[in-house]
GROMACS .gro file of N, CA, C and O in nm:
model
  464
    1UNK      N    1  11.535  13.060   7.169
    1UNK     CA    2  11.575  13.121   7.293
    1UNK      C    3  11.471  13.093   7.400
    1UNK      O    4  11.353  13.102   7.374
    2UNK      N    5  11.519  13.058   7.520
    2UNK     CA    6  11.432  13.036   7.635
    2UNK      C    7  11.472  13.132   7.745
    2UNK      O    8  11.591  13.157   7.766
    3UNK      N    9  11.376  13.187   7.813
    3UNK     CA   10  11.405  13.269   7.930
    3UNK      C   11  11.434  13.173   8.045
    3UNK      O   12  11.355  13.084   8.073
    4UNK      N   13  11.549  13.192   8.111
    4UNK     CA   14  11.589  13.104   8.219
    4UNK      C   15  11.542  13.154   8.355
    4UNK      O   16  11.516  13.075   8.445
    5UNK      N   17  11.535  13.286   8.370
    5UNK     CA   18  11.482  13.343   8.494
    5UNK      C   19  11.461  13.491   8.473
    5UNK      O   20  11.516  13.551   8.382
    6UNK      N   21  11.381  13.549   8.558
    6UNK     CA   22  11.359  13.692   8.561
    6UNK      C   23  11.392  13.737   8.702
    6UNK      O   24  11.343  13.681   8.799
    7UNK      N   25  11.477  13.839   8.714
    7UNK     CA   26  11.522  13.888   8.844
    7UNK      C   27  11.475  14.032   8.861
    7UNK      O   28  11.505  14.117   8.778
    8UNK      N   29  11.403  14.059   8.967
    8UNK     CA   30  11.364  14.196   9.000
    8UNK      C   31  11.480  14.264   9.070
    8UNK      O   32  11.546  14.204   9.156
    9UNK      N   33  11.508  14.390   9.033
    9UNK     CA   34  11.613  14.469   9.096
    9UNK      C   35  11.550  14.587   9.167
    9UNK      O   36  11.471  14.660   9.107
   10UNK      N   37  11.584  14.608   9.293
   10UNK     CA   38  11.529  14.717   9.373
   10UNK      C   39  11.642  14.813   9.407
   10UNK      O   40  11.738  14.775   9.474
   11UNK      N   41  11.632  14.939   9.361
   11UNK     CA   42  11.736  15.038   9.388
   11UNK      C   43  11.726  15.086   9.533
   11UNK      O   44  11.618  15.115   9.583
   12UNK      N   45  11.842  15.091   9.598
   12UNK     CA   46  11.849  15.138   9.736
   12UNK      C   47  11.990  15.189   9.763
   12UNK      O   48  12.087  15.139   9.707
   13UNK      N   49  12.001  15.287   9.852
   13UNK     CA   50  12.134  15.334   9.892
   13UNK      C   51  12.192  15.250  10.004
   13UNK      O   52  12.310  15.261  10.038
   14UNK      N   53  12.111  15.163  10.065
   14UNK     CA   54  12.156  15.078  10.175
   14UNK      C   55  12.114  14.933  10.147
   14UNK      O   56  12.007  14.890  10.189
   15UNK      N   57  12.201  14.859  10.078
   15UNK     CA   58  12.167  14.720  10.043
   15UNK      C   59  12.154  14.631  10.165
   15UNK      O   60  12.088  14.527  10.160
   16UNK      N   61  12.215  14.668  10.276
   16UNK     CA   62  12.211  14.588  10.398
   16UNK      C   63  12.073  14.579  10.462
   16UNK      O   64  12.044  14.484  10.534
   17UNK      N   65  11.987  14.676  10.434
   17UNK     CA   66  11.852  14.675  10.493
   17UNK      C   67  11.768  14.558  10.445
   17UNK      O   68  11.670  14.522  10.508
   18UNK      N   69  11.804  14.497  10.334
   18UNK     CA   70  11.726  14.386  10.279
   18UNK      C   71  11.734  14.261  10.367
   18UNK      O   72  11.641  14.180  10.368
   19UNK      N   73  11.844  14.244  10.438
   19UNK     CA   74  11.868  14.119  10.510
   19UNK      C   75  11.761  14.087  10.614
   19UNK      O   76  11.717  13.972  10.623
   20UNK      N   77  11.720  14.186  10.689
   20UNK     CA   78  11.623  14.161  10.797
   20UNK      C   79  11.492  14.102  10.746
   20UNK      O   80  11.434  14.014  10.809
   21UNK      N   81  11.447  14.148  10.632
   21UNK     CA   82  11.320  14.099  10.578
   21UNK      C   83  11.338  13.976  10.490
   21UNK      O   84  11.277  13.873  10.513
   22UNK      N   85  11.425  13.986  10.390
   22UNK     CA   86  11.436  13.878  10.291
   22UNK      C   87  11.511  13.755  10.342
   22UNK      O   88  11.481  13.644  10.302
   23UNK      N   89  11.608  13.777  10.432
   23UNK     CA   90  11.680  13.662  10.489
   23UNK      C   91  11.613  13.617  10.619
   23UNK      O   92  11.570  13.503  10.630
   24UNK      N   93  11.606  13.708  10.714
   24UNK     CA   94  11.559  13.671  10.847
   24UNK      C   95  11.412  13.631  10.850
   24UNK      O   96  11.375  13.533  10.914
   25UNK      N   97  11.327  13.704  10.781
   25UNK     CA   98  11.183  13.675  10.784
   25UNK      C   99  11.144  13.572  10.678
   25UNK      O  100  11.075  13.475  10.707
   26UNK      N  101  11.187  13.593  10.554
   26UNK     CA  102  11.144  13.504  10.445
   26UNK      C  103  11.234  13.383  10.426
   26UNK      O  104  11.196  13.289  10.357
   27UNK      N  105  11.352  13.386  10.482
   27UNK     CA  106  11.440  13.270  10.475
   27UNK      C  107  11.521  13.256  10.347
   27UNK      O  108  11.577  13.150  10.321
   28UNK      N  109  11.528  13.361  10.267
   28UNK     CA  110  11.612  13.355  10.147
   28UNK      C  111  11.758  13.364  10.187
   28UNK      O  112  11.794  13.429  10.285
   29UNK      N  113  11.843  13.299  10.110
   29UNK     CA  114  11.986  13.293  10.137
   29UNK      C  115  12.057  13.401  10.056
   29UNK      O  116  12.022  13.425   9.940
   30UNK      N  117  12.158  13.463  10.114
   30UNK     CA  118  12.241  13.558  10.040
   30UNK      C  119  12.326  13.478   9.943
   30UNK      O  120  12.410  13.398   9.983
   31UNK      N  121  12.301  13.493   9.813
   31UNK     CA  122  12.370  13.414   9.712
   31UNK      C  123  12.477  13.493   9.638
   31UNK      O  124  12.559  13.434   9.568
   32UNK      N  125  12.474  13.626   9.650
   32UNK     CA  126  12.576  13.710   9.585
   32UNK      C  127  12.587  13.841   9.661
   32UNK      O  128  12.486  13.899   9.701
   33UNK      N  129  12.712  13.886   9.681
   33UNK     CA  130  12.734  14.014   9.746
   33UNK      C  131  12.857  14.078   9.685
   33UNK      O  132  12.969  14.035   9.712
   34UNK      N  133  12.836  14.180   9.602
   34UNK     CA  134  12.946  14.256   9.543
   34UNK      C  135  12.965  14.390   9.614
   34UNK      O  136  13.038  14.476   9.565
   35UNK      N  137  12.897  14.411   9.725
   35UNK     CA  138  12.907  14.537   9.797
   35UNK      C  139  12.801  14.636   9.752
   35UNK      O  140  12.730  14.691   9.834
   36UNK      N  141  12.789  14.656   9.623
   36UNK     CA  142  12.690  14.750   9.568
   36UNK      C  143  12.561  14.679   9.529
   36UNK      O  144  12.462  14.742   9.495
   37UNK      N  145  12.561  14.547   9.533
   37UNK     CA  146  12.440  14.468   9.507
   37UNK      C  147  12.445  14.341   9.591
   37UNK      O  148  12.550  14.279   9.605
   38UNK      N  149  12.333  14.306   9.648
   38UNK     CA  150  12.316  14.180   9.720
   38UNK      C  151  12.198  14.109   9.658
   38UNK      O  152  12.093  14.169   9.636
   39UNK      N  153  12.213  13.980   9.633
   39UNK     CA  154  12.105  13.900   9.576
   39UNK      C  155  12.070  13.788   9.672
   39UNK      O  156  12.159  13.718   9.721
   40UNK      N  157  11.942  13.773   9.696
   40UNK     CA  158  11.892  13.668   9.784
   40UNK      C  159  11.819  13.564   9.699
   40UNK      O  160  11.750  13.599   9.604
   41UNK      N  161  11.836  13.437   9.733
   41UNK     CA  162  11.773  13.332   9.656
   41UNK      C  163  11.737  13.212   9.741
   41UNK      O  164  11.757  13.211   9.862
   42UNK      N  165  11.688  13.111   9.674
   42UNK     CA  166  11.642  12.989   9.738
   42UNK      C  167  11.698  12.869   9.663
   42UNK      O  168  11.723  12.876   9.543
   43UNK      N  169  11.718  12.758   9.733
   43UNK     CA  170  11.765  12.636   9.670
   43UNK      C  171  11.651  12.554   9.610
   43UNK      O  172  11.675  12.447   9.554
   44UNK      N  173  11.529  12.602   9.622
   44UNK     CA  174  11.417  12.529   9.565
   44UNK      C  175  11.428  12.521   9.414
   44UNK      O  176  11.504  12.596   9.352
   45UNK      N  177  11.353  12.433   9.352
   45UNK     CA  178  11.359  12.413   9.208
   45UNK      C  179  11.329  12.543   9.133
   45UNK      O  180  11.391  12.573   9.032
   46UNK      N  181  11.234  12.619   9.177
   46UNK     CA  182  11.201  12.747   9.116
   46UNK      C  183  11.303  12.851   9.162
   46UNK      O  184  11.327  12.866   9.282
   47UNK      N  185  11.367  12.919   9.069
   47UNK     CA  186  11.466  13.020   9.104
   47UNK      C  187  11.395  13.148   9.147
   47UNK      O  188  11.317  13.204   9.072
   48UNK      N  189  11.423  13.189   9.270
   48UNK     CA  190  11.367  13.313   9.323
   48UNK      C  191  11.483  13.400   9.368
   48UNK      O  192  11.565  13.356   9.447
   49UNK      N  193  11.491  13.519   9.312
   49UNK     CA  194  11.596  13.611   9.354
   49UNK      C  195  11.541  13.753   9.360
   49UNK      O  196  11.458  13.791   9.277
   50UNK      N  197  11.589  13.830   9.456
   50UNK     CA  198  11.561  13.972   9.465
   50UNK      C  199  11.694  14.041   9.491
   50UNK      O  200  11.765  14.005   9.585
   51UNK      N  201  11.732  14.136   9.405
   51UNK     CA  202  11.859  14.207   9.419
   51UNK      C  203  11.835  14.348   9.470
   51UNK      O  204  11.738  14.412   9.431
   52UNK      N  205  11.926  14.397   9.555
   52UNK     CA  206  11.919  14.532   9.608
   52UNK      C  207  12.049  14.600   9.570
   52UNK      O  208  12.157  14.550   9.604
   53UNK      N  209  12.043  14.713   9.498
   53UNK     CA  210  12.162  14.773   9.440
   53UNK      C  211  12.167  14.924   9.459
   53UNK      O  212  12.065  14.991   9.450
   54UNK      N  213  12.287  14.974   9.481
   54UNK     CA  214  12.309  15.119   9.481
   54UNK      C  215  12.359  15.164   9.344
   54UNK      O  216  12.365  15.283   9.316
   55UNK      N  217  12.397  15.069   9.257
   55UNK     CA  218  12.438  15.093   9.119
   55UNK      C  219  12.426  14.959   9.046
   55UNK      O  220  12.398  14.858   9.107
   56UNK      N  221  12.447  14.962   8.913
   56UNK     CA  222  12.433  14.837   8.838
   56UNK      C  223  12.565  14.788   8.781
   56UNK      O  224  12.568  14.698   8.700
   57UNK      N  225  12.676  14.845   8.824
   57UNK     CA  226  12.806  14.804   8.775
   57UNK      C  227  12.839  14.868   8.642
   57UNK      O  228  12.750  14.905   8.565
   58UNK      N  229  12.966  14.886   8.615
   58UNK     CA  230  13.017  14.945   8.490
   58UNK      C  231  12.957  15.082   8.461
   58UNK      O  232  12.942  15.122   8.346
   59UNK      N  233  12.919  15.154   8.566
   59UNK     CA  234  12.867  15.289   8.549
   59UNK      C  235  12.726  15.297   8.492
   59UNK      O  236  12.684  15.402   8.447
   60UNK      N  237  12.652  15.186   8.496
   60UNK     CA  238  12.517  15.185   8.440
   60UNK      C  239  12.412  15.208   8.547
   60UNK      O  240  12.434  15.179   8.664
   61UNK      N  241  12.295  15.259   8.506
   61UNK     CA  242  12.186  15.274   8.603
   61UNK      C  243  12.128  15.139   8.641
   61UNK      O  244  12.142  15.041   8.568
   62UNK      N  245  12.061  15.135   8.754
   62UNK     CA  246  11.996  15.012   8.799
   62UNK      C  247  11.874  14.985   8.710
   62UNK      O  248  11.786  15.070   8.699
   63UNK      N  249  11.870  14.868   8.644
   63UNK     CA  250  11.754  14.838   8.560
   63UNK      C  251  11.632  14.805   8.645
   63UNK      O  252  11.645  14.765   8.760
   64UNK      N  253  11.514  14.821   8.585
   64UNK     CA  254  11.391  14.785   8.655
   64UNK      C  255  11.372  14.634   8.664
   64UNK      O  256  11.311  14.584   8.757
   65UNK      N  257  11.427  14.562   8.567
   65UNK     CA  258  11.414  14.417   8.564
   65UNK      C  259  11.531  14.356   8.488
   65UNK      O  260  11.581  14.416   8.394
   66UNK      N  261  11.575  14.238   8.531
   66UNK     CA  262  11.677  14.163   8.460
   66UNK      C  263  11.616  14.032   8.412
   66UNK      O  264  11.549  13.963   8.488
   67UNK      N  265  11.642  14.000   8.287
   67UNK     CA  266  11.590  13.877   8.229
   67UNK      C  267  11.707  13.797   8.177
   67UNK      O  268  11.778  13.840   8.085
   68UNK      N  269  11.730  13.679   8.237
   68UNK     CA  270  11.838  13.592   8.192
   68UNK      C  271  11.787  13.501   8.081
   68UNK      O  272  11.681  13.440   8.094
   69UNK      N  273  11.864  13.494   7.974
   69UNK     CA  274  11.830  13.409   7.860
   69UNK      C  275  11.941  13.307   7.837
   69UNK      O  276  12.052  13.324   7.887
   70UNK      N  277  11.912  13.203   7.760
   70UNK     CA  278  12.014  13.103   7.730
   70UNK      C  279  12.087  13.132   7.599
   70UNK      O  280  12.182  13.062   7.566
   71UNK      N  281  12.044  13.235   7.526
   71UNK     CA  282  12.107  13.270   7.399
   71UNK      C  283  12.095  13.420   7.376
   71UNK      O  284  11.998  13.469   7.318
   72UNK      N  285  12.195  13.494   7.425
   72UNK     CA  286  12.188  13.640   7.418
   72UNK      C  287  12.195  13.692   7.274
   72UNK      O  288  12.138  13.796   7.243
   73UNK      N  289  12.262  13.619   7.187
   73UNK     CA  290  12.271  13.663   7.047
   73UNK      C  291  12.133  13.662   6.981
   73UNK      O  292  12.100  13.752   6.904
   74UNK      N  293  12.055  13.559   7.010
   74UNK     CA  294  11.919  13.554   6.957
   74UNK      C  295  11.835  13.667   7.014
   74UNK      O  296  11.761  13.734   6.941
   75UNK      N  297  11.847  13.691   7.143
   75UNK     CA  298  11.772  13.800   7.206
   75UNK      C  299  11.810  13.934   7.144
   75UNK      O  300  11.724  14.017   7.113
   76UNK      N  301  11.941  13.955   7.125
   76UNK     CA  302  11.989  14.080   7.067
   76UNK      C  303  11.936  14.097   6.924
   76UNK      O  304  11.891  14.206   6.886
   77UNK      N  305  11.938  13.990   6.848
   77UNK     CA  306  11.887  13.997   6.710
   77UNK      C  307  11.739  14.032   6.708
   77UNK      O  308  11.694  14.112   6.624
   78UNK      N  309  11.662  13.974   6.798
   78UNK     CA  310  11.519  14.002   6.804
   78UNK      C  311  11.491  14.147   6.842
   78UNK      O  312  11.401  14.211   6.788
   79UNK      N  313  11.569  14.199   6.937
   79UNK     CA  314  11.554  14.339   6.979
   79UNK      C  315  11.587  14.432   6.863
   79UNK      O  316  11.513  14.527   6.835
   80UNK      N  317  11.696  14.404   6.794
   80UNK     CA  318  11.736  14.487   6.680
   80UNK      C  319  11.632  14.481   6.569
   80UNK      O  320  11.597  14.583   6.509
   81UNK      N  321  11.581  14.361   6.541
   81UNK     CA  322  11.481  14.345   6.436
   81UNK      C  323  11.355  14.425   6.467
   81UNK      O  324  11.291  14.479   6.377
   82UNK      N  325  11.321  14.434   6.595
   82UNK     CA  326  11.202  14.509   6.637
   82UNK      C  327  11.227  14.659   6.637
   82UNK      O  328  11.135  14.738   6.660
   83UNK      N  329  11.352  14.700   6.617
   83UNK     CA  330  11.384  14.842   6.614
   83UNK      C  331  11.389  14.907   6.751
   83UNK      O  332  11.378  15.029   6.763
   84UNK      N  333  11.409  14.827   6.852
   84UNK     CA  334  11.418  14.880   6.989
   84UNK      C  335  11.560  14.930   7.013
   84UNK      O  336  11.655  14.854   6.995
   85UNK      N  337  11.575  15.056   7.052
   85UNK     CA  338  11.710  15.109   7.077
   85UNK      C  339  11.779  15.037   7.193
   85UNK      O  340  11.718  15.008   7.295
   86UNK      N  341  11.907  15.009   7.177
   86UNK     CA  342  11.988  14.948   7.282
   86UNK      C  343  12.051  15.063   7.361
   86UNK      O  344  12.118  15.148   7.302
   87UNK      N  345  12.027  15.065   7.491
   87UNK     CA  346  12.077  15.175   7.574
   87UNK      C  347  12.215  15.147   7.633
   87UNK      O  348  12.283  15.239   7.675
   88UNK      N  349  12.254  15.019   7.636
   88UNK     CA  350  12.387  14.982   7.689
   88UNK      C  351  12.421  14.845   7.634
   88UNK      O  352  12.336  14.757   7.627
   89UNK      N  353  12.547  14.828   7.596
   89UNK     CA  354  12.595  14.697   7.553
   89UNK      C  355  12.565  14.666   7.408
   89UNK      O  356  12.531  14.755   7.331
   90UNK      N  357  12.578  14.537   7.372
   90UNK     CA  358  12.612  14.426   7.462
   90UNK      C  359  12.754  14.437   7.515
   90UNK      O  360  12.842  14.484   7.444
   91UNK      N  361  12.771  14.395   7.637
   91UNK     CA  362  12.899  14.408   7.705
   91UNK      C  363  12.924  14.285   7.790
   91UNK      O  364  12.836  14.237   7.861
   92UNK      N  365  13.047  14.231   7.783
   92UNK     CA  366  13.090  14.125   7.874
   92UNK      C  367  13.142  14.191   8.000
   92UNK      O  368  13.238  14.269   7.994
   93UNK      N  369  13.079  14.162   8.112
   93UNK     CA  370  13.111  14.229   8.238
   93UNK      C  371  13.210  14.145   8.319
   93UNK      O  372  13.213  14.022   8.308
   94UNK      N  373  13.289  14.211   8.406
   94UNK     CA  374  13.390  14.139   8.484
   94UNK      C  375  13.333  14.037   8.583
   94UNK      O  376  13.404  13.951   8.631
   95UNK      N  377  13.204  14.044   8.613
   95UNK     CA  378  13.145  13.949   8.707
   95UNK      C  379  13.081  13.829   8.636
   95UNK      O  380  13.008  13.750   8.695
   96UNK      N  381  13.110  13.813   8.504
   96UNK     CA  382  13.076  13.689   8.436
   96UNK      C  383  12.945  13.685   8.360
   96UNK      O  384  12.890  13.577   8.339
   97UNK      N  385  12.893  13.800   8.319
   97UNK     CA  386  12.773  13.802   8.236
   97UNK      C  387  12.798  13.886   8.111
   97UNK      O  388  12.881  13.976   8.111
   98UNK      N  389  12.726  13.853   8.007
   98UNK     CA  390  12.717  13.939   7.889
   98UNK      C  391  12.577  13.998   7.896
   98UNK      O  392  12.480  13.925   7.922
   99UNK      N  393  12.565  14.129   7.877
   99UNK     CA  394  12.433  14.191   7.893
   99UNK      C  395  12.416  14.312   7.803
   99UNK      O  396  12.513  14.369   7.753
  100UNK      N  397  12.291  14.350   7.784
  100UNK     CA  398  12.257  14.476   7.720
  100UNK      C  399  12.129  14.528   7.783
  100UNK      O  400  12.053  14.453   7.843
  101UNK      N  401  12.108  14.659   7.771
  101UNK     CA  402  11.990  14.725   7.827
  101UNK      C  403  11.900  14.775   7.715
  101UNK      O  404  11.948  14.830   7.615
  102UNK      N  405  11.771  14.759   7.736
  102UNK     CA  406  11.669  14.817   7.649
  102UNK      C  407  11.555  14.867   7.739
  102UNK      O  408  11.551  14.834   7.857
  103UNK      N  409  11.465  14.943   7.682
  103UNK     CA  410  11.344  14.984   7.755
  103UNK      C  411  11.225  14.906   7.701
  103UNK      O  412  11.213  14.886   7.581
  104UNK      N  413  11.139  14.861   7.792
  104UNK     CA  414  11.019  14.790   7.750
  104UNK      C  415  10.915  14.893   7.703
  104UNK      O  416  10.940  15.013   7.710
  105UNK      N  417  10.799  14.848   7.659
  105UNK     CA  418  10.698  14.943   7.610
  105UNK      C  419  10.646  15.041   7.715
  105UNK      O  420  10.583  15.140   7.682
  106UNK      N  421  10.674  15.014   7.840
  106UNK     CA  422  10.628  15.100   7.948
  106UNK      C  423  10.736  15.195   7.998
  106UNK      O  424  10.719  15.265   8.096
  107UNK      N  425  10.853  15.191   7.931
  107UNK     CA  426  10.963  15.279   7.969
  107UNK      C  427  11.054  15.222   8.076
  107UNK      O  428  11.147  15.290   8.121
  108UNK      N  429  11.030  15.099   8.118
  108UNK     CA  430  11.115  15.035   8.220
  108UNK      C  431  11.246  14.989   8.158
  108UNK      O  432  11.248  14.934   8.048
  109UNK      N  433  11.356  15.013   8.228
  109UNK     CA  434  11.486  14.971   8.182
  109UNK      C  435  11.506  14.822   8.209
  109UNK      O  436  11.497  14.777   8.323
  110UNK      N  437  11.529  14.744   8.103
  110UNK     CA  438  11.540  14.600   8.113
  110UNK      C  439  11.683  14.557   8.082
  110UNK      O  440  11.739  14.594   7.979
  111UNK      N  441  11.742  14.479   8.170
  111UNK     CA  442  11.875  14.422   8.156
  111UNK      C  443  11.858  14.280   8.103
  111UNK      O  444  11.805  14.194   8.173
  112UNK      N  445  11.899  14.254   7.980
  112UNK     CA  446  11.892  14.119   7.924
  112UNK      C  447  12.032  14.062   7.930
  112UNK      O  448  12.129  14.125   7.884
  113UNK      N  449  12.046  13.944   7.990
  113UNK     CA  450  12.179  13.891   8.017
  113UNK      C  451  12.188  13.741   7.995
  113UNK      O  452  12.088  13.670   7.996
  114UNK      N  453  12.312  13.698   7.979
  114UNK     CA  454  12.345  13.555   7.974
  114UNK      C  455  12.473  13.537   8.053
  114UNK      O  456  12.569  13.613   8.037
  115UNK      N  457  12.474  13.437   8.140
  115UNK     CA  458  12.598  13.406   8.212
  115UNK      C  459  12.697  13.346   8.115
  115UNK      O  460  12.663  13.266   8.030
  116UNK      N  461  12.823  13.387   8.127
  116UNK     CA  462  12.929  13.342   8.034
  116UNK      C  463  12.994  13.214   8.085
  116UNK      O  464  12.989  13.179   8.197
   0.00000   0.00000   0.00000
């Protein structure tokens, strides 16, 4: 399993406030907008994204971090082998990802996902 990217998620009740800083000042492009989450990114070789969300979809809380992997089954097996409780999923979501939630050693909610 290889980690393909790590996405920071910032909880906010007003996702529109991100545009002035992340788009207008930093020049990131709006790459996804589902209304409750907006993700800004860059076309550069290094994937850079920052998401702003009022919820995490499917009634889940906003995770502290999202980690995209190329093999979610391997990731899930490793989490289970380590005895880490799964707080959500694995679930195939309507927006095209399979994901599950766990907490890291610091108590942060981590969304591990793979695009389908």
